[in-house]
Amino acid sequence: MKRNVWNEIKLFALAGVMSLTLLGCGGKGDAKEEPPVQEGQQEDLNTEDQEAPQGEEEKPEGQGESTDPDKQADSSGTQNEEEVTGEITELGDGQFTIKKFHEETAEDGSEILVSPAEGVEDDGGMEFESLTVLCNENTRIYKRTIRDGGASYEDSESSFDKLEKGMEVRFKGSREGDTYRASEVQIVDVIL
């Protein structure tokens, strides 16, 4: 009998702690802070909407477009280029396959990379995209050695022969069907 009473007391105490935790995380203070921010954003949007049509009417045709062919080429070239980070899983003749890392930017501006653990094949509910990357004689390959937690780094020239399975690489390139044509490959080496 004493044992059952003691177990019931533990159960009620646990339920009380969980209830307080849930109520503490969803307080009314959070709800009061959101509406003023949304109203301010709506006012800003309304003023921008009113100003935009006036600016469009005053602008003659073709003024917003660049007529310089060099600038057009630069903007179209950089628009198609992507920068991707991943880990090499396979190496072939002039090509390699990577598991793409998911990249996020934190509130403080730092970069967050999410990579799969070794030996895990999509078990964690997060799928990792595999990409095939093609290199040629015009592809610049270099090694970036990062020291002291990112405080300093050093770049040195490298080659396709130095690539190995398991290395972290960052590349710039353009998508061509199911593959990427790399214009630049950076081997990332972090020394703590």
PDB file of C-alpha atoms in Angstrom:
ATOM      1  CA  MET A   1       0.000   0.000   0.000  1.00  0.00           C
ATOM      2  CA  LYS A   2       2.791   2.442   0.925  1.00  0.00           C
ATOM      3  CA  ARG A   3       4.572   1.582  -2.293  1.00  0.00           C
ATOM      4  CA  ASN A   4       1.508   2.434  -4.429  1.00  0.00           C
ATOM      5  CA  VAL A   5       1.041   5.770  -2.642  1.00  0.00           C
ATOM      6  CA  TRP A   6       4.702   6.614  -3.139  1.00  0.00           C
ATOM      7  CA  ASN A   7       4.492   5.771  -6.878  1.00  0.00           C
ATOM      8  CA  GLU A   8       1.342   7.926  -7.221  1.00  0.00           C
ATOM      9  CA  ILE A   9       3.115  10.866  -5.540  1.00  0.00           C
ATOM     10  CA  LYS A  10       6.043  10.491  -7.958  1.00  0.00           C
ATOM     11  CA  LEU A  11       3.659  10.349 -10.922  1.00  0.00           C
ATOM     12  CA  PHE A  12       1.755  13.491  -9.841  1.00  0.00           C
ATOM     13  CA  ALA A  13       5.011  15.364  -9.169  1.00  0.00           C
ATOM     14  CA  LEU A  14       6.311  14.436 -12.618  1.00  0.00           C
ATOM     15  CA  ALA A  15       3.038  15.529 -14.246  1.00  0.00           C
ATOM     16  CA  GLY A  16       3.184  18.829 -12.326  1.00  0.00           C
ATOM     17  CA  VAL A  17       6.760  19.526 -13.431  1.00  0.00           C
ATOM     18  CA  MET A  18       5.869  18.763 -17.058  1.00  0.00           C
ATOM     19  CA  SER A  19       2.819  21.047 -16.887  1.00  0.00           C
ATOM     20  CA  LEU A  20       4.876  23.906 -15.464  1.00  0.00           C
ATOM     21  CA  THR A  21       7.506  23.385 -18.162  1.00  0.00           C
ATOM     22  CA  LEU A  22       4.926  23.534 -20.933  1.00  0.00           C
ATOM     23  CA  LEU A  23       3.200  26.583 -19.467  1.00  0.00           C
ATOM     24  CA  GLY A  24       6.508  28.347 -18.858  1.00  0.00           C
ATOM     25  CA  CYS A  25       7.588  27.982 -22.494  1.00  0.00           C
ATOM     26  CA  GLY A  26       4.368  29.302 -24.002  1.00  0.00           C
ATOM     27  CA  GLY A  27       3.686  32.422 -21.949  1.00  0.00           C
ATOM     28  CA  LYS A  28       1.487  35.337 -22.998  1.00  0.00           C
ATOM     29  CA  GLY A  29       4.501  37.676 -23.114  1.00  0.00           C
ATOM     30  CA  ASP A  30       5.547  36.204 -26.466  1.00  0.00           C
ATOM     31  CA  ALA A  31       2.125  36.789 -28.012  1.00  0.00           C
ATOM     32  CA  LYS A  32       2.035  40.461 -26.970  1.00  0.00           C
ATOM     33  CA  GLU A  33       5.403  41.216 -28.587  1.00  0.00           C
ATOM     34  CA  GLU A  34       4.491  39.946 -32.076  1.00  0.00           C
ATOM     35  CA  PRO A  35       1.543  42.189 -33.126  1.00  0.00           C
ATOM     36  CA  PRO A  36       3.417  45.535 -32.861  1.00  0.00           C
ATOM     37  CA  VAL A  37       6.250  44.158 -35.031  1.00  0.00           C
ATOM     38  CA  GLN A  38       3.786  42.935 -37.656  1.00  0.00           C
ATOM     39  CA  GLU A  39       1.945  46.260 -37.693  1.00  0.00           C
ATOM     40  CA  GLY A  40       5.221  48.132 -38.208  1.00  0.00           C
ATOM     41  CA  GLN A  41       6.160  45.830 -41.057  1.00  0.00           C
ATOM     42  CA  GLN A  42       2.748  46.317 -42.698  1.00  0.00           C
ATOM     43  CA  GLU A  43       3.101  50.107 -42.467  1.00  0.00           C
ATOM     44  CA  ASP A  44       6.551  49.892 -44.108  1.00  0.00           C
ATOM     45  CA  LEU A  45       5.171  47.691 -46.878  1.00  0.00           C
ATOM     46  CA  ASN A  46       2.281  50.078 -47.503  1.00  0.00           C
ATOM     47  CA  THR A  47       4.611  53.061 -47.872  1.00  0.00           C
ATOM     48  CA  GLU A  48       6.895  51.090 -50.223  1.00  0.00           C
ATOM     49  CA  ASP A  49       3.899  50.021 -52.338  1.00  0.00           C
ATOM     50  CA  GLN A  50       2.770  53.628 -52.670  1.00  0.00           C
ATOM     51  CA  GLU A  51       6.253  54.810 -53.690  1.00  0.00           C
ATOM     52  CA  ALA A  52       7.012  52.016 -56.180  1.00  0.00           C
ATOM     53  CA  PRO A  53       4.415  52.884 -58.850  1.00  0.00           C
ATOM     54  CA  GLN A  54       5.538  56.516 -58.891  1.00  0.00           C
ATOM     55  CA  GLY A  55       9.169  55.470 -59.423  1.00  0.00           C
ATOM     56  CA  GLU A  56       8.212  53.120 -62.268  1.00  0.00           C
ATOM     57  CA  GLU A  57       6.256  55.813 -64.131  1.00  0.00           C
ATOM     58  CA  GLU A  58       9.161  58.266 -64.026  1.00  0.00           C
ATOM     59  CA  LYS A  59      11.726  55.733 -65.347  1.00  0.00           C
ATOM     60  CA  PRO A  60      12.126  55.698 -69.145  1.00  0.00           C
ATOM     61  CA  GLU A  61      12.208  52.344 -70.944  1.00  0.00           C
ATOM     62  CA  GLY A  62      15.490  50.438 -70.828  1.00  0.00           C
ATOM     63  CA  GLN A  63      17.038  52.705 -68.179  1.00  0.00           C
ATOM     64  CA  GLY A  64      17.155  49.967 -65.512  1.00  0.00           C
ATOM     65  CA  GLU A  65      18.823  47.495 -67.872  1.00  0.00           C
ATOM     66  CA  SER A  66      22.561  47.370 -68.378  1.00  0.00           C
ATOM     67  CA  THR A  67      23.673  48.000 -71.951  1.00  0.00           C
ATOM     68  CA  ASP A  68      27.320  47.113 -71.289  1.00  0.00           C
ATOM     69  CA  PRO A  69      27.925  43.558 -72.645  1.00  0.00           C
ATOM     70  CA  ASP A  70      30.697  42.887 -70.087  1.00  0.00           C
ATOM     71  CA  LYS A  71      28.356  43.634 -67.189  1.00  0.00           C
ATOM     72  CA  GLN A  72      25.636  41.455 -68.709  1.00  0.00           C
ATOM     73  CA  ALA A  73      28.065  38.553 -69.087  1.00  0.00           C
ATOM     74  CA  ASP A  74      29.251  38.956 -65.494  1.00  0.00           C
ATOM     75  CA  SER A  75      25.740  38.994 -64.103  1.00  0.00           C
ATOM     76  CA  SER A  76      24.610  35.993 -66.145  1.00  0.00           C
ATOM     77  CA  GLY A  77      27.750  33.988 -65.331  1.00  0.00           C
ATOM     78  CA  THR A  78      27.565  34.511 -61.586  1.00  0.00           C
ATOM     79  CA  GLN A  79      23.832  33.919 -61.589  1.00  0.00           C
ATOM     80  CA  ASN A  80      24.234  30.331 -62.841  1.00  0.00           C
ATOM     81  CA  GLU A  81      27.213  29.484 -60.615  1.00  0.00           C
ATOM     82  CA  GLU A  82      26.521  27.794 -57.315  1.00  0.00           C
ATOM     83  CA  GLU A  83      28.797  27.215 -54.348  1.00  0.00           C
ATOM     84  CA  VAL A  84      28.328  23.772 -52.799  1.00  0.00           C
ATOM     85  CA  THR A  85      30.061  22.039 -49.865  1.00  0.00           C
ATOM     86  CA  GLY A  86      30.223  18.299 -49.305  1.00  0.00           C
ATOM     87  CA  GLU A  87      32.272  15.197 -48.568  1.00  0.00           C
ATOM     88  CA  ILE A  88      33.830  13.112 -51.340  1.00  0.00           C
ATOM     89  CA  THR A  89      32.294   9.624 -51.465  1.00  0.00           C
ATOM     90  CA  GLU A  90      33.657   8.371 -54.817  1.00  0.00           C
ATOM     91  CA  LEU A  91      36.514   9.328 -57.143  1.00  0.00           C
ATOM     92  CA  GLY A  92      36.647   8.671 -60.879  1.00  0.00           C
ATOM     93  CA  ASP A  93      38.529   9.825 -63.953  1.00  0.00           C
ATOM     94  CA  GLY A  94      38.128  13.617 -63.942  1.00  0.00           C
ATOM     95  CA  GLN A  95      35.085  13.470 -61.685  1.00  0.00           C
ATOM     96  CA  PHE A  96      34.044  12.827 -58.099  1.00  0.00           C
ATOM     97  CA  THR A  97      30.811  12.309 -56.182  1.00  0.00           C
ATOM     98  CA  ILE A  98      29.997  14.142 -52.958  1.00  0.00           C
ATOM     99  CA  LYS A  99      27.340  14.001 -50.276  1.00  0.00           C
ATOM    100  CA  LYS A 100      26.133  17.586 -50.165  1.00  0.00           C
ATOM    101  CA  PHE A 101      26.156  19.301 -46.769  1.00  0.00           C
ATOM    102  CA  HIS A 102      23.136  21.356 -45.786  1.00  0.00           C
ATOM    103  CA  GLU A 103      24.186  24.941 -45.092  1.00  0.00           C
ATOM    104  CA  GLU A 104      22.510  27.484 -42.812  1.00  0.00           C
ATOM    105  CA  THR A 105      23.440  30.914 -41.518  1.00  0.00           C
ATOM    106  CA  ALA A 106      23.024  31.517 -37.784  1.00  0.00           C
ATOM    107  CA  GLU A 107      21.610  34.729 -36.311  1.00  0.00           C
ATOM    108  CA  ASP A 108      25.123  35.952 -35.519  1.00  0.00           C
ATOM    109  CA  GLY A 109      26.176  35.485 -39.153  1.00  0.00           C
ATOM    110  CA  SER A 110      28.226  32.328 -38.642  1.00  0.00           C
ATOM    111  CA  GLU A 111      27.908  29.406 -41.049  1.00  0.00           C
ATOM    112  CA  ILE A 112      26.436  26.068 -39.951  1.00  0.00           C
ATOM    113  CA  LEU A 113      27.104  22.896 -41.980  1.00  0.00           C
ATOM    114  CA  VAL A 114      25.114  19.722 -41.357  1.00  0.00           C
ATOM    115  CA  SER A 115      26.817  16.562 -42.598  1.00  0.00           C
ATOM    116  CA  PRO A 116      25.942  12.877 -42.320  1.00  0.00           C
ATOM    117  CA  ALA A 117      27.760  10.763 -39.755  1.00  0.00           C
ATOM    118  CA  GLU A 118      30.126   8.154 -41.150  1.00  0.00           C
ATOM    119  CA  GLY A 119      28.293   4.955 -42.077  1.00  0.00           C
ATOM    120  CA  VAL A 120      24.807   6.466 -41.824  1.00  0.00           C
ATOM    121  CA  GLU A 121      22.637   6.129 -44.912  1.00  0.00           C
ATOM    122  CA  ASP A 122      19.661   8.508 -44.599  1.00  0.00           C
ATOM    123  CA  ASP A 123      18.436   6.933 -41.325  1.00  0.00           C
ATOM    124  CA  GLY A 124      18.074  10.176 -39.384  1.00  0.00           C
ATOM    125  CA  GLY A 125      15.086  11.476 -41.345  1.00  0.00           C
ATOM    126  CA  MET A 126      17.317  13.929 -43.205  1.00  0.00           C
ATOM    127  CA  GLU A 127      18.195  13.089 -46.771  1.00  0.00           C
ATOM    128  CA  PHE A 128      21.587  14.030 -48.136  1.00  0.00           C
ATOM    129  CA  GLU A 129      21.829  14.764 -51.814  1.00  0.00           C
ATOM    130  CA  SER A 130      24.592  13.087 -53.836  1.00  0.00           C
ATOM    131  CA  LEU A 131      26.154  15.183 -56.591  1.00  0.00           C
ATOM    132  CA  THR A 132      28.549  14.260 -59.386  1.00  0.00           C
ATOM    133  CA  VAL A 133      31.167  16.932 -60.047  1.00  0.00           C
ATOM    134  CA  LEU A 134      33.129  17.090 -63.316  1.00  0.00           C
ATOM    135  CA  CYS A 135      36.598  18.657 -63.486  1.00  0.00           C
ATOM    136  CA  ASN A 136      38.793  19.488 -66.471  1.00  0.00           C
ATOM    137  CA  GLU A 137      42.175  21.125 -67.107  1.00  0.00           C
ATOM    138  CA  ASN A 138      40.633  24.595 -66.586  1.00  0.00           C
ATOM    139  CA  THR A 139      39.283  23.753 -63.111  1.00  0.00           C
ATOM    140  CA  ARG A 140      41.280  25.520 -60.399  1.00  0.00           C
ATOM    141  CA  ILE A 141      41.937  23.152 -57.480  1.00  0.00           C
ATOM    142  CA  TYR A 142      43.468  24.519 -54.293  1.00  0.00           C
ATOM    143  CA  LYS A 143      43.728  23.613 -50.607  1.00  0.00           C
ATOM    144  CA  ARG A 144      42.572  25.961 -47.841  1.00  0.00           C
ATOM    145  CA  THR A 145      44.136  25.176 -44.464  1.00  0.00           C
ATOM    146  CA  ILE A 146      42.070  26.751 -41.672  1.00  0.00           C
ATOM    147  CA  ARG A 147      43.741  27.264 -38.282  1.00  0.00           C
ATOM    148  CA  ASP A 148      42.697  28.391 -34.794  1.00  0.00           C
ATOM    149  CA  GLY A 149      38.963  27.892 -35.300  1.00  0.00           C
ATOM    150  CA  GLY A 150      38.843  30.088 -38.396  1.00  0.00           C
ATOM    151  CA  ALA A 151      41.034  32.909 -37.099  1.00  0.00           C
ATOM    152  CA  SER A 152      43.469  32.403 -39.984  1.00  0.00           C
ATOM    153  CA  TYR A 153      43.777  30.399 -43.177  1.00  0.00           C
ATOM    154  CA  GLU A 154      46.303  29.706 -45.900  1.00  0.00           C
ATOM    155  CA  ASP A 155      45.611  28.785 -49.536  1.00  0.00           C
ATOM    156  CA  SER A 156      47.980  26.621 -51.591  1.00  0.00           C
ATOM    157  CA  GLU A 157      47.664  25.204 -55.109  1.00  0.00           C
ATOM    158  CA  SER A 158      46.698  21.545 -55.427  1.00  0.00           C
ATOM    159  CA  SER A 159      45.643  19.064 -58.108  1.00  0.00           C
ATOM    160  CA  PHE A 160      42.958  16.495 -58.859  1.00  0.00           C
ATOM    161  CA  ASP A 161      45.395  13.717 -57.869  1.00  0.00           C
ATOM    162  CA  LYS A 162      45.422  15.027 -54.264  1.00  0.00           C
ATOM    163  CA  LEU A 163      41.657  14.475 -53.826  1.00  0.00           C
ATOM    164  CA  GLU A 164      40.759  11.547 -51.555  1.00  0.00           C
ATOM    165  CA  LYS A 165      37.596   9.843 -50.396  1.00  0.00           C
ATOM    166  CA  GLY A 166      36.320  11.426 -47.153  1.00  0.00           C
ATOM    167  CA  MET A 167      37.739  14.910 -47.837  1.00  0.00           C
ATOM    168  CA  GLU A 168      35.582  17.987 -47.350  1.00  0.00           C
ATOM    169  CA  VAL A 169      35.435  20.098 -50.507  1.00  0.00           C
ATOM    170  CA  ARG A 170      33.706  23.310 -51.524  1.00  0.00           C
ATOM    171  CA  PHE A 171      33.282  23.989 -55.205  1.00  0.00           C
ATOM    172  CA  LYS A 172      31.860  26.598 -57.515  1.00  0.00           C
ATOM    173  CA  GLY A 173      30.242  25.477 -60.714  1.00  0.00           C
ATOM    174  CA  SER A 174      27.181  25.290 -62.875  1.00  0.00           C
ATOM    175  CA  ARG A 175      24.624  22.523 -63.148  1.00  0.00           C
ATOM    176  CA  GLU A 176      24.574  20.566 -66.403  1.00  0.00           C
ATOM    177  CA  GLY A 177      21.720  18.079 -66.181  1.00  0.00           C
ATOM    178  CA  ASP A 178      22.420  15.694 -63.298  1.00  0.00           C
ATOM    179  CA  THR A 179      26.042  16.805 -62.875  1.00  0.00           C
ATOM    180  CA  TYR A 180      27.983  19.925 -61.986  1.00  0.00           C
ATOM    181  CA  ARG A 181      30.853  21.346 -64.015  1.00  0.00           C
ATOM    182  CA  ALA A 182      33.294  22.786 -61.470  1.00  0.00           C
ATOM    183  CA  SER A 183      35.167  25.988 -62.223  1.00  0.00           C
ATOM    184  CA  GLU A 184      36.906  25.957 -58.823  1.00  0.00           C
ATOM    185  CA  VAL A 185      37.410  23.242 -56.177  1.00  0.00           C
ATOM    186  CA  GLN A 186      38.573  24.095 -52.660  1.00  0.00           C
ATOM    187  CA  ILE A 187      39.887  21.282 -50.442  1.00  0.00           C
ATOM    188  CA  VAL A 188      39.001  22.239 -46.860  1.00  0.00           C
ATOM    189  CA  ASP A 189      41.525  21.219 -44.178  1.00  0.00           C
ATOM    190  CA  VAL A 190      40.701  22.367 -40.636  1.00  0.00           C
ATOM    191  CA  ILE A 191      43.478  22.255 -38.030  1.00  0.00           C
ATOM    192  CA  LEU A 192      42.244  22.787 -34.489  1.00  0.00           C
TER     193      LEU A 192
END
